[in-house]
Amino acid sequence: MTTDLKYLAYTAILTAALWIPYIISQVTTNGFLTAANYIDPTPRPVPLWGKRADRAYLNAVECFAPFAALVIIAHLAGKANATTAFWRCVSSGYDWRMPWSIC
């Protein structure tokens, strides 16, 4: 398995798990869903960290498909090398303003 495919698998696992903090914030703030919650669809209040967790999850879902497509295309074309690994770091959320973030 190439480095690119390994990090694609890691990204898929992270994306699949990112909904959990948002659900935890919902449950700790508002309790479990009841039948009335399904009738009245008004959003229930959540703390700021819960809103941030929801935005992070939505961002990961939106970015995963193009990232996966590029990694798979590079792998099938046989062009996966150190350069594609570098751009994987850039595209998977490396923030140049935060040098402590890792790829």
Coordinates of C-alpha atoms in Angstrom, one line a residue:
M1 CA 0.0 0.0 0.0
T2 CA 1.5 3.4 -1.0
T3 CA 1.7 6.3 1.4
D4 CA -1.1 8.1 -0.5
L5 CA -3.5 5.2 -0.1
K6 CA -2.6 4.8 3.5
Y7 CA -3.4 8.4 4.2
L8 CA -6.6 8.1 2.2
A9 CA -7.7 5.3 4.5
Y10 CA -6.8 7.4 7.5
T11 CA -8.8 10.3 6.1
A12 CA -11.8 8.1 5.5
I13 CA -11.6 6.8 9.1
L14 CA -11.4 10.3 10.5
T15 CA -14.2 11.6 8.3
A16 CA -16.4 8.6 9.4
A17 CA -15.7 9.5 13.1
L18 CA -16.1 13.3 13.1
W19 CA -19.8 13.2 13.6
I20 CA -19.3 11.8 17.1
P21 CA -18.2 15.0 19.0
Y22 CA -21.2 16.9 17.5
I23 CA -23.7 14.2 18.7
I24 CA -22.0 14.3 22.1
S25 CA -22.5 18.0 22.4
Q26 CA -26.1 17.7 21.3
V27 CA -26.9 15.0 23.9
T28 CA -25.0 16.6 26.8
T29 CA -26.7 20.0 26.1
N30 CA -30.2 18.9 25.1
G31 CA -30.6 15.3 26.1
F32 CA -31.6 12.4 23.9
L33 CA -34.1 13.0 21.0
T34 CA -37.8 12.6 21.8
A35 CA -40.8 12.2 19.6
A36 CA -41.5 16.0 19.9
N37 CA -38.1 16.7 18.3
Y38 CA -39.1 15.0 15.1
I39 CA -42.3 17.1 14.9
D40 CA -40.7 20.5 15.6
P41 CA -37.5 20.7 13.4
T42 CA -36.2 23.9 15.0
P43 CA -32.5 23.6 15.7
R44 CA -31.7 23.0 19.3
P45 CA -28.9 25.1 20.9
V46 CA -25.4 23.6 21.2
P47 CA -22.2 25.0 22.7
L48 CA -19.6 26.7 20.5
W49 CA -17.4 23.6 20.5
G50 CA -20.4 21.6 19.2
K51 CA -20.9 24.0 16.4
R52 CA -17.2 23.9 15.5
A53 CA -17.4 20.1 15.6
D54 CA -20.3 20.1 13.1
R55 CA -18.5 22.5 10.8
A56 CA -15.4 20.3 10.9
Y57 CA -17.4 17.3 10.0
L58 CA -19.2 19.0 7.1
N59 CA -15.9 20.3 5.8
A60 CA -14.4 16.8 5.9
V61 CA -17.3 15.4 4.0
E62 CA -17.1 18.1 1.4
C63 CA -13.4 17.7 0.9
F64 CA -13.1 13.9 1.0
A65 CA -14.5 13.0 -2.5
P66 CA -12.1 15.3 -4.5
F67 CA -9.2 14.2 -2.3
A68 CA -10.1 10.5 -2.7
A69 CA -10.5 10.9 -6.5
L70 CA -7.1 12.6 -6.9
V71 CA -5.3 10.0 -4.7
I72 CA -6.9 7.1 -6.6
I73 CA -6.1 8.6 -10.0
A74 CA -2.5 9.2 -9.0
H75 CA -2.2 5.6 -7.8
L76 CA -3.8 4.1 -10.9
A77 CA -1.6 6.2 -13.1
G78 CA 1.5 5.1 -11.2
K79 CA 2.4 8.7 -10.4
A80 CA 2.3 8.4 -6.6
N81 CA 5.6 9.7 -5.3
A82 CA 7.1 12.2 -2.8
T83 CA 5.5 15.1 -4.7
T84 CA 2.0 13.6 -4.4
A85 CA 2.6 12.9 -0.8
F86 CA 3.5 16.6 -0.2
W87 CA 0.3 17.7 -2.0
R88 CA -1.6 15.2 0.0
C89 CA -0.4 17.1 3.1
V90 CA -1.5 20.4 1.6
S91 CA -4.9 19.2 0.5
S92 CA -5.8 17.3 3.6
G93 CA -5.9 20.3 5.8
Y94 CA -2.4 21.5 6.5
D95 CA -2.7 25.1 7.6
W96 CA 0.5 27.1 6.9
R97 CA -0.5 29.5 9.7
M98 CA -0.2 26.7 12.2
P99 CA 3.2 25.2 11.8
W100 CA 2.6 22.7 14.6
S101 CA -0.1 20.9 12.5
I102 CA 1.2 17.7 11.0
C103 CA 0.3 15.9 7.8

